[in-house]
PDB file of C-alpha atoms in Angstrom:
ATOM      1  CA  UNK A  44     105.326 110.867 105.983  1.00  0.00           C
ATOM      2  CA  UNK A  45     105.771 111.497 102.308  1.00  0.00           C
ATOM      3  CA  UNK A  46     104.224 114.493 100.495  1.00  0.00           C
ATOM      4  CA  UNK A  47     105.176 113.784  97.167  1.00  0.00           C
ATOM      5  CA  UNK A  48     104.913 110.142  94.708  1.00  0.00           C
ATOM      6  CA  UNK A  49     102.147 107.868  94.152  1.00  0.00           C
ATOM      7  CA  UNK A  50     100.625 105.388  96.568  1.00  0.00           C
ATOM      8  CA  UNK A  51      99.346 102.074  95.099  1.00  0.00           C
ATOM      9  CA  UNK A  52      99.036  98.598  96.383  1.00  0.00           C
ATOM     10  CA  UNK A  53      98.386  95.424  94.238  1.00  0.00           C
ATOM     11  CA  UNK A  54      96.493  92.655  95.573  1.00  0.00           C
ATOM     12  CA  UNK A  55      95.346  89.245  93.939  1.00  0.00           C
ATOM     13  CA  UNK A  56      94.083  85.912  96.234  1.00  0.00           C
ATOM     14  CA  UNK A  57      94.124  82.770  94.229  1.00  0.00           C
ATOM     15  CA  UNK A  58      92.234  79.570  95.516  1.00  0.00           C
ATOM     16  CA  UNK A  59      91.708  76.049  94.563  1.00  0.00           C
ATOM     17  CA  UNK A  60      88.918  75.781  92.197  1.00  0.00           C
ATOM     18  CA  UNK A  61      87.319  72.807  93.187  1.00  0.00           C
ATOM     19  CA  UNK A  62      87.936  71.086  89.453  1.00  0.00           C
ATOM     20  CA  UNK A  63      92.400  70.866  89.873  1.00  0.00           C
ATOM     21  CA  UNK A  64      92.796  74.188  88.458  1.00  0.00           C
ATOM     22  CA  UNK A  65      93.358  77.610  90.403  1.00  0.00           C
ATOM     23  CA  UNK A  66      91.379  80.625  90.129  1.00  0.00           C
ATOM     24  CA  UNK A  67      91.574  83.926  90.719  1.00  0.00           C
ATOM     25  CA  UNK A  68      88.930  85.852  92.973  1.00  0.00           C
ATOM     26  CA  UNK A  69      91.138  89.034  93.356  1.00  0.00           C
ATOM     27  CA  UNK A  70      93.054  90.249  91.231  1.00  0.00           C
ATOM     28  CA  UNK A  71      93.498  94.276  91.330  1.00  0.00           C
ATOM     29  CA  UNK A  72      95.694  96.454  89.868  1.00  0.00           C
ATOM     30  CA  UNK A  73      96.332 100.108  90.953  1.00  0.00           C
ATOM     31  CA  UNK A  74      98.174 103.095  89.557  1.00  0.00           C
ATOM     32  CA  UNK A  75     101.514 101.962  88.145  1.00  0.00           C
ATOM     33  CA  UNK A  76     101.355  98.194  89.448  1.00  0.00           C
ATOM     34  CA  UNK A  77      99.351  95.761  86.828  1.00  0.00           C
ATOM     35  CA  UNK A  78      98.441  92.302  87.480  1.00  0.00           C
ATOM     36  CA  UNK A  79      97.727  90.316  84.219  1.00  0.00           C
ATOM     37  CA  UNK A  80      97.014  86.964  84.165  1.00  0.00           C
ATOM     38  CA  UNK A  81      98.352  84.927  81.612  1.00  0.00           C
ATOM     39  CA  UNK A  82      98.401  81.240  80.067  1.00  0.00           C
ATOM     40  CA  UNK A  83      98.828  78.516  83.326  1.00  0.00           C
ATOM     41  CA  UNK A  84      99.271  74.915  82.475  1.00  0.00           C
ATOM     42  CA  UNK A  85      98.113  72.095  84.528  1.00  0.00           C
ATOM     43  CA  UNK A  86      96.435  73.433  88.239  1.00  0.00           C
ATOM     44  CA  UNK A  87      98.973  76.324  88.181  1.00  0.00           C
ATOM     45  CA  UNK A  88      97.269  79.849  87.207  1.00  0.00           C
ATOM     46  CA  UNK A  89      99.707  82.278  85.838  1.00  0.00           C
ATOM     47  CA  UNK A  90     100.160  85.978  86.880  1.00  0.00           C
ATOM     48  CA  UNK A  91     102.477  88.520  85.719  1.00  0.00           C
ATOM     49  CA  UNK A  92     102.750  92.078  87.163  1.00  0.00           C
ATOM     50  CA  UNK A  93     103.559  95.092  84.665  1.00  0.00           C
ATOM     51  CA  UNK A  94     105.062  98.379  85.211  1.00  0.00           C
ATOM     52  CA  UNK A  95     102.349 101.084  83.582  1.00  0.00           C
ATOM     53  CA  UNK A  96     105.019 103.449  84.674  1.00  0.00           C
ATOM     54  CA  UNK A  97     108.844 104.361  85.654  1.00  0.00           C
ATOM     55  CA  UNK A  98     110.060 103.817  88.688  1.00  0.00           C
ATOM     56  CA  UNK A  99     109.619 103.061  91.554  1.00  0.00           C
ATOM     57  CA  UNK A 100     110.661 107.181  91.920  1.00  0.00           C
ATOM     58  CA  UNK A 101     111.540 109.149  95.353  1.00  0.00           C
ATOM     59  CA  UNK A 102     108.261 109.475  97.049  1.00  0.00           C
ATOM     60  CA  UNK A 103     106.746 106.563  95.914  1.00  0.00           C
ATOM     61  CA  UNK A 104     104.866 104.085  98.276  1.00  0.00           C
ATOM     62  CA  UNK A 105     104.069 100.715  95.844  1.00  0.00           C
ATOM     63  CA  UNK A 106     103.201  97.522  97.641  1.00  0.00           C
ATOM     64  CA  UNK A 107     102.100  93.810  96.357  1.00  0.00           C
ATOM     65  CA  UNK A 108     100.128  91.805  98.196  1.00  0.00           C
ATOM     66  CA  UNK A 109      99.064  88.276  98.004  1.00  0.00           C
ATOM     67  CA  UNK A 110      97.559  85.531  99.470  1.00  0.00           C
ATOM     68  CA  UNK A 111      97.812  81.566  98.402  1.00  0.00           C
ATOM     69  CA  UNK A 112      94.919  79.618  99.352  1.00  0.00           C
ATOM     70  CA  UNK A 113      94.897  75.560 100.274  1.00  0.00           C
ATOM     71  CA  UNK A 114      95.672  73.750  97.626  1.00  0.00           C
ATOM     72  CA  UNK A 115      96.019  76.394  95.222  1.00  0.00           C
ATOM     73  CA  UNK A 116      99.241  76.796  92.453  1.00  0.00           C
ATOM     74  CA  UNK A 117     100.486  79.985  91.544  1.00  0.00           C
ATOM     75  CA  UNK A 118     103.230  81.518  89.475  1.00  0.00           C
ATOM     76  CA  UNK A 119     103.663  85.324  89.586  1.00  0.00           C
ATOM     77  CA  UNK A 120     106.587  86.730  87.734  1.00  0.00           C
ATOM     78  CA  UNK A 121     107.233  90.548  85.831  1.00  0.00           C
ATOM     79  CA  UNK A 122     107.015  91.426  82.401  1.00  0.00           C
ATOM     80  CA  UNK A 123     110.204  93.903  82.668  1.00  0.00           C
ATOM     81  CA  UNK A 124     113.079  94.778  85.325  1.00  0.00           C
ATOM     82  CA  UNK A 125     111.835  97.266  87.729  1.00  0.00           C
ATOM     83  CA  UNK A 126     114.221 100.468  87.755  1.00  0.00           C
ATOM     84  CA  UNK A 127     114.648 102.774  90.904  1.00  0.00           C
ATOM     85  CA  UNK A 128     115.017 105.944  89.888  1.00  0.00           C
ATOM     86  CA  UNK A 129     115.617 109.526  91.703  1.00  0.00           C
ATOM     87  CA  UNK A 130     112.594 111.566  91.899  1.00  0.00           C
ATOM     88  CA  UNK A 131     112.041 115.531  92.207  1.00  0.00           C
ATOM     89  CA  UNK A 132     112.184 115.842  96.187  1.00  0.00           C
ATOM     90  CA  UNK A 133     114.834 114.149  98.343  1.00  0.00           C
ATOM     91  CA  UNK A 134     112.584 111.263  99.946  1.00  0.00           C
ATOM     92  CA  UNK A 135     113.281 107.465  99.631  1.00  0.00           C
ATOM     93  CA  UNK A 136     110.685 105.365  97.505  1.00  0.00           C
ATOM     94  CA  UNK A 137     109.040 101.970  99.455  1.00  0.00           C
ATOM     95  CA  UNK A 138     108.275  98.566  97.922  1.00  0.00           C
ATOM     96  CA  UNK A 139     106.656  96.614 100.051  1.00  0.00           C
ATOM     97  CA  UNK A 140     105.546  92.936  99.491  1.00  0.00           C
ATOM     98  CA  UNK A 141     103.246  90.723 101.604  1.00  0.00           C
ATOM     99  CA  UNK A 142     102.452  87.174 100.778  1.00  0.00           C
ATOM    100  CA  UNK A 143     100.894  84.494 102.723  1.00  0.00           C
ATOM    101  CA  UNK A 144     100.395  81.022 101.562  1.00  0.00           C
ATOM    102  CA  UNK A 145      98.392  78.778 103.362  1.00  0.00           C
ATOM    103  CA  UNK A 146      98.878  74.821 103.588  1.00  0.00           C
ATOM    104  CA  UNK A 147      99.232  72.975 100.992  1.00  0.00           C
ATOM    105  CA  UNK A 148      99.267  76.733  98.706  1.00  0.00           C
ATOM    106  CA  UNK A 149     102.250  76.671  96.463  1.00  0.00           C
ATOM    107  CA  UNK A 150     103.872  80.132  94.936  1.00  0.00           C
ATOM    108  CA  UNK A 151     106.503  80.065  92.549  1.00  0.00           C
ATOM    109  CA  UNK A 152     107.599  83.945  92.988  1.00  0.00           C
ATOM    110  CA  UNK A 153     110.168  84.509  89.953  1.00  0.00           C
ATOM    111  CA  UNK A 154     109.941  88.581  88.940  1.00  0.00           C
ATOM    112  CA  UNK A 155     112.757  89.910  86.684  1.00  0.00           C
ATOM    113  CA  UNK A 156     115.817  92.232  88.859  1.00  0.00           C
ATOM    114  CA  UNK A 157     115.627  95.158  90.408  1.00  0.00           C
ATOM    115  CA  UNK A 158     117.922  97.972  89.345  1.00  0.00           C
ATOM    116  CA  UNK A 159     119.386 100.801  91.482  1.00  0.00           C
ATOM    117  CA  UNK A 160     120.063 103.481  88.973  1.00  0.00           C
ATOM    118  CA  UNK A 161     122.253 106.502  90.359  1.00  0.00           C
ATOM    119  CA  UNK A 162     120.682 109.105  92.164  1.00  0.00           C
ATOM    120  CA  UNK A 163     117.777 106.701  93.682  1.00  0.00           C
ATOM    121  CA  UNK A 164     116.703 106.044  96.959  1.00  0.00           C
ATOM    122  CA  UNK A 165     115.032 102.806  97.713  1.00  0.00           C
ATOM    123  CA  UNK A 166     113.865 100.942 100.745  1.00  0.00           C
ATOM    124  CA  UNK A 167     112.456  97.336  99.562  1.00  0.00           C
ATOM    125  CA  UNK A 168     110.433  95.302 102.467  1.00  0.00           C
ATOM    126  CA  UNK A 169     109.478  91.600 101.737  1.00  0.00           C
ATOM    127  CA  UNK A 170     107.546  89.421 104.266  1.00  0.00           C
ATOM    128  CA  UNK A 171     106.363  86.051 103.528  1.00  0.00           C
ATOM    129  CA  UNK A 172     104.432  84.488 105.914  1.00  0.00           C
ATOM    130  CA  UNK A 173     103.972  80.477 105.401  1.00  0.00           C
ATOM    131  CA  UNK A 174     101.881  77.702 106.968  1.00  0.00           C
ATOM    132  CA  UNK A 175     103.253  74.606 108.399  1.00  0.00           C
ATOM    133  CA  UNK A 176     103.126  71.855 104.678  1.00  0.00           C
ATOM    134  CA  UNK A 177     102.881  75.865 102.275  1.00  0.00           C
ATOM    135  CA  UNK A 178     105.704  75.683  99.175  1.00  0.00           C
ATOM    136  CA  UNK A 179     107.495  78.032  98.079  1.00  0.00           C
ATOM    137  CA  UNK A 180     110.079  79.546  95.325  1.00  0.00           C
ATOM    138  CA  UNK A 181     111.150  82.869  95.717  1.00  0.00           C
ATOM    139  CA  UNK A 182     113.791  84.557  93.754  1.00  0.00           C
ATOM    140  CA  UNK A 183     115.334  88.041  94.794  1.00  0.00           C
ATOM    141  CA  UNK A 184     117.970  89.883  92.144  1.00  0.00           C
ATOM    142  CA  UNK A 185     119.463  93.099  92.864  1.00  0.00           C
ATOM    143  CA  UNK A 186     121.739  95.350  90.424  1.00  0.00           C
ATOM    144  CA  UNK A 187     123.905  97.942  91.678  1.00  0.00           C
ATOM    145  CA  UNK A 188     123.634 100.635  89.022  1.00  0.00           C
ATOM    146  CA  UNK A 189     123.275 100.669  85.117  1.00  0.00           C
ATOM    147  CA  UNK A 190     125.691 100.028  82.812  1.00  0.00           C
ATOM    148  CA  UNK A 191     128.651 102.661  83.422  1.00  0.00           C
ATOM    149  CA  UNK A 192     126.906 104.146  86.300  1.00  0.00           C
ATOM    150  CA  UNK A 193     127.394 104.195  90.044  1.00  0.00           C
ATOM    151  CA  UNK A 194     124.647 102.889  91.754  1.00  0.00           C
ATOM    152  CA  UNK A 195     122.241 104.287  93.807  1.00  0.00           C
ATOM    153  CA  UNK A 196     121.058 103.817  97.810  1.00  0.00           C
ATOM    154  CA  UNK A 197     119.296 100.197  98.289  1.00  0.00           C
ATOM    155  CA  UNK A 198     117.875  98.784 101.342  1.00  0.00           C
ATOM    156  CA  UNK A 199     116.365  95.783 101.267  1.00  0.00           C
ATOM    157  CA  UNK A 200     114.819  93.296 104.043  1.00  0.00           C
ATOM    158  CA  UNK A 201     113.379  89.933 103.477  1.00  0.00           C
ATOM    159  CA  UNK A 202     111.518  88.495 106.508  1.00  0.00           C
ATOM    160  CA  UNK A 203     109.798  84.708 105.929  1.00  0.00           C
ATOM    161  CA  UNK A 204     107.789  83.054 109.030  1.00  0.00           C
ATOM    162  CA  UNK A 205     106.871  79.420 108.845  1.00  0.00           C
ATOM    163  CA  UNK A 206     103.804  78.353 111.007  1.00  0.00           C
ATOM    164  CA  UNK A 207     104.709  81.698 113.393  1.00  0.00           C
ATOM    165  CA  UNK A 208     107.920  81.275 113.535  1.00  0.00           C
ATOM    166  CA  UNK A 209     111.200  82.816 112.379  1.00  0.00           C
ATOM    167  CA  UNK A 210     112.685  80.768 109.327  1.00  0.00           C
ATOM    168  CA  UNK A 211     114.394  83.895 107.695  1.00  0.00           C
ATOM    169  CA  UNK A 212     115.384  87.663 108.421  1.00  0.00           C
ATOM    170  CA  UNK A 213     117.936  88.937 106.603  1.00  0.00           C
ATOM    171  CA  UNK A 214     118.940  92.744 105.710  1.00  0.00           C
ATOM    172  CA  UNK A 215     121.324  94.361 102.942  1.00  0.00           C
ATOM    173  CA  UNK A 216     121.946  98.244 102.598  1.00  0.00           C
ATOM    174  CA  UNK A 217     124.300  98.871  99.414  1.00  0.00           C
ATOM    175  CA  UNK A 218     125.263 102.235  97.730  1.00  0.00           C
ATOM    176  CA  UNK A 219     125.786 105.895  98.792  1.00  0.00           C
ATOM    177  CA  UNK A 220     125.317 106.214 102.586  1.00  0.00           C
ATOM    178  CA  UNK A 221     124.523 102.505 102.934  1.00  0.00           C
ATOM    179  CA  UNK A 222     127.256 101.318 106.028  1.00  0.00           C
ATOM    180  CA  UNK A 223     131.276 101.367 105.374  1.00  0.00           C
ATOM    181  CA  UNK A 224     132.320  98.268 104.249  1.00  0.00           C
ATOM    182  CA  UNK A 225     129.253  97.178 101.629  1.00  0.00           C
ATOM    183  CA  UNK A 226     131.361  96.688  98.966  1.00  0.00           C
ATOM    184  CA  UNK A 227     134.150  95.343 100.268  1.00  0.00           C
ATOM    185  CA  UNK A 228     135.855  91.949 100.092  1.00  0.00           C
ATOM    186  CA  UNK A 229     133.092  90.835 103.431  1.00  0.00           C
ATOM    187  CA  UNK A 230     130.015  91.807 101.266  1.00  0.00           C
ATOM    188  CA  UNK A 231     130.013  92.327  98.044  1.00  0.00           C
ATOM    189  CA  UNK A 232     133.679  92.253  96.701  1.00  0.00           C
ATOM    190  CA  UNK A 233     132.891  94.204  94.198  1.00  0.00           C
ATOM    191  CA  UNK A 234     130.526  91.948  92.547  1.00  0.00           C
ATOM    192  CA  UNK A 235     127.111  94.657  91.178  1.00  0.00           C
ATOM    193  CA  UNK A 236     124.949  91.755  91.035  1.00  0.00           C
ATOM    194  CA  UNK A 237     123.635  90.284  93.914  1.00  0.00           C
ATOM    195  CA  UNK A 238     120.457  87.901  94.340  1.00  0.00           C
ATOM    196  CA  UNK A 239     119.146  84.851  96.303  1.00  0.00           C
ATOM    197  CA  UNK A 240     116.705  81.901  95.551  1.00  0.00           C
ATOM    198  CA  UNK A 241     114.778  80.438  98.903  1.00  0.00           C
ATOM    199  CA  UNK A 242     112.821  77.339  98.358  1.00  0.00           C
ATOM    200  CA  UNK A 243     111.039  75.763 100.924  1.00  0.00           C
ATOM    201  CA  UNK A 244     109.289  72.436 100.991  1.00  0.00           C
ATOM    202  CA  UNK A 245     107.989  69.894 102.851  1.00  0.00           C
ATOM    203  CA  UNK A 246     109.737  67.178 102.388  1.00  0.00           C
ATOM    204  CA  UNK A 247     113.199  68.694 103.136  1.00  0.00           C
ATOM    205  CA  UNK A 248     112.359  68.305 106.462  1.00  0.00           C
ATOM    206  CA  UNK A 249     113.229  64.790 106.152  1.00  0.00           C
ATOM    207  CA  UNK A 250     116.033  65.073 103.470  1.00  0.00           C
ATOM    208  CA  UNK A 251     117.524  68.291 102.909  1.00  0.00           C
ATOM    209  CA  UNK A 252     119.955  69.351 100.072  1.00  0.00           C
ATOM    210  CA  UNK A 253     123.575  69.190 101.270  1.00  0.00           C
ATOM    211  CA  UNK A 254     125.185  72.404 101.292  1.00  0.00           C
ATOM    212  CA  UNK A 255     127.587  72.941  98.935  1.00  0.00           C
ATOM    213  CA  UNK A 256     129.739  76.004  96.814  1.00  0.00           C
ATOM    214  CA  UNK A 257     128.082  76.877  93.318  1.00  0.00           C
ATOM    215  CA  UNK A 258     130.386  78.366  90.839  1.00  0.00           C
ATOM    216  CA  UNK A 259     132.768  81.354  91.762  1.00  0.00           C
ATOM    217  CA  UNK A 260     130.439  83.347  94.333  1.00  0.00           C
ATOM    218  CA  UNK A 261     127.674  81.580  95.000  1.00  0.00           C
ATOM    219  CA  UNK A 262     126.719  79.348  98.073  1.00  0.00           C
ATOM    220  CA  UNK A 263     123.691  76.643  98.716  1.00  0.00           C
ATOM    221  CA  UNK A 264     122.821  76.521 102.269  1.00  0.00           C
ATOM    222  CA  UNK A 265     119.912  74.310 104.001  1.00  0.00           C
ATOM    223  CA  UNK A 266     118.184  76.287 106.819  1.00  0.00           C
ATOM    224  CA  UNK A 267     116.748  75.187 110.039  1.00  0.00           C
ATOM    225  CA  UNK A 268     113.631  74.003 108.571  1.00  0.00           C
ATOM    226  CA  UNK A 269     112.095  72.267 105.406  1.00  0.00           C
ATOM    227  CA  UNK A 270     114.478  75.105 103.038  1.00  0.00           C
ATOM    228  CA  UNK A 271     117.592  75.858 101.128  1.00  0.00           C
ATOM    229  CA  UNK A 272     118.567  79.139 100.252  1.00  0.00           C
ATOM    230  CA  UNK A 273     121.200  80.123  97.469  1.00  0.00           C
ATOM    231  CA  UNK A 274     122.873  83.270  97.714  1.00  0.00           C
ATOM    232  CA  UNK A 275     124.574  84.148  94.889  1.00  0.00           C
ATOM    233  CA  UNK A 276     127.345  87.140  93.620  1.00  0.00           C
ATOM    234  CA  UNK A 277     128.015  88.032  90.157  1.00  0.00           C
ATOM    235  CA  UNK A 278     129.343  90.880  87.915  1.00  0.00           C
ATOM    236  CA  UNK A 279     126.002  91.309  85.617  1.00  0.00           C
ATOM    237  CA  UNK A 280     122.793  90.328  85.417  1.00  0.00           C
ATOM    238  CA  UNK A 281     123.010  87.525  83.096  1.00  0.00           C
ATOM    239  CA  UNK A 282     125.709  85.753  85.146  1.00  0.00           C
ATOM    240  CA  UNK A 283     123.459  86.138  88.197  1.00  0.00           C
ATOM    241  CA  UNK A 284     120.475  84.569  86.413  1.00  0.00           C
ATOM    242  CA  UNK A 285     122.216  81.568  84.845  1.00  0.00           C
ATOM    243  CA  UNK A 286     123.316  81.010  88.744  1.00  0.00           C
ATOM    244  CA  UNK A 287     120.459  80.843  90.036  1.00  0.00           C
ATOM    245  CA  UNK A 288     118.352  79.085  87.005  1.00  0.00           C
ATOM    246  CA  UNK A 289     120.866  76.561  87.389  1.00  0.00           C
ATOM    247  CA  UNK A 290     120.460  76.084  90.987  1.00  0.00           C
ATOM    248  CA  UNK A 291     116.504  75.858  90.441  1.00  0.00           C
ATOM    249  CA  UNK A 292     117.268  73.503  87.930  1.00  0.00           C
ATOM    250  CA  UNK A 293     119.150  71.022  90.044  1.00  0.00           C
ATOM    251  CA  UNK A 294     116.649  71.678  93.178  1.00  0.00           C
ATOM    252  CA  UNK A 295     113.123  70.993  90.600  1.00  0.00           C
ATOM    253  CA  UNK A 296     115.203  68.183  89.315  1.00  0.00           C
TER     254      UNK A 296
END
């Protein structure tokens, strides 16, 4: 149980309007997690979440959750990189995120990376649970460390259920006491960049992207259901992102 850091959850629910747009009947914001909605266009409503303060920090318990009704569109992104950072005790900082989108929802999850600065501790937790015809976009980027520094401990875990049942469960520990091996030539290869784009939709259940090699480290792969997911390796950020964007690209295309 932690004793020190700050404990805050953000939730939002957004639902089909009734007129082709989607609105917003939760929407709350706690300690150093801020959900502002922004400028949509067509039925998509726009939310971005804002750091109102450093960190996550050792201690810390933050968690996002979010529910997609029918028929409702939503975009939720970040205004700024989120930066793990050590705090004043010795205990390991949680981010947890729970989404569930119901059929026909749609969420278009695209935050900005997650950096392990040195000294930091942090366990991240995603779970996305998805009914049978739900769509989805989710982006995940990782960076081990600032520039010029060593990186910090990361854990992260990214669990996604489709109508009850496994589609995705995946786990990566990198950094200080994460297990031998993480950066070696089977893992990381000394890549500091590290992300993955899942996109799941209906109708690749019938016709599915062909898997195929993107660029120098990167990797499309169908899954066994209506998804791809991209996994992608790269020395920065910015080499991570134009991956990725371009793999979104070809998928929206």
């Amino acid at each position: 149980m932690s004793t020190t850091g700050v404990r805050a959850t953000a939730r939002l629910t957004a639902r089909a309007d009734g007129r082709g747009g989607t609105a917003l009947p939760v929407l709350e914001s706690h300690g150093p997690l801020a959900l502002r909605r922004t400028r949509g266009s067509g039925d998509q409503a726009r939310v971005i979440l804002v750091g109102a303060m450093s960190g996550p920090l050792g201690g810390d318990r933050l968690a996002v959750e979010a529910e997609i009704g029918e028929g409702a569109r939503l975009h939720l992104g970040s205004a700024a990189a989120t930066i793990a950072l050590p705090g004043q005790g010795k205990e390991e900082a949680r981010y947890d995120v729970r989404v569930r989108v119901a059929a026909g929802g749609e969420l278009r999850w695209l935050p900005e990376q997650l950096i392990s600065a040195c000294g930091s501790d942090l366990r991240v937790s995603t779970s996305l649970d998805l009914a049978s015809g739900a769509r989805l976009v989710f982006r995940e980027e990782q960076v081990l460390g600032r520039a010029g520094e060593e990186p910090g401990r990361l854990s992260s875990r990214l669990t996604v259920r489709l109508d009850g049942r496994a589609l995705l469960d995946q786990e990566v520990s990198c950094g200080p006491g994460a297990p031998g091996g993480w950066d070696g030539p089977a893992v990381l290869g000394g890549y500091r960049a590290l992300g993955q784009l899942l996109v799941v939709r209906p109708e690749f259940a019938e016709r599915a992207p062909e898997p195929r090699v993107l660029g120098e480290a990167a990797a499309l792969t169908p899954l066994a259901g209506p998804a791809v997911l991209v996994s992608a390796l790269a020395p920065d950020a910015l080499l991570l992102r134009r991956v990725l964007d371009e793999a979104l690209a070809r998928l929206d295309g």
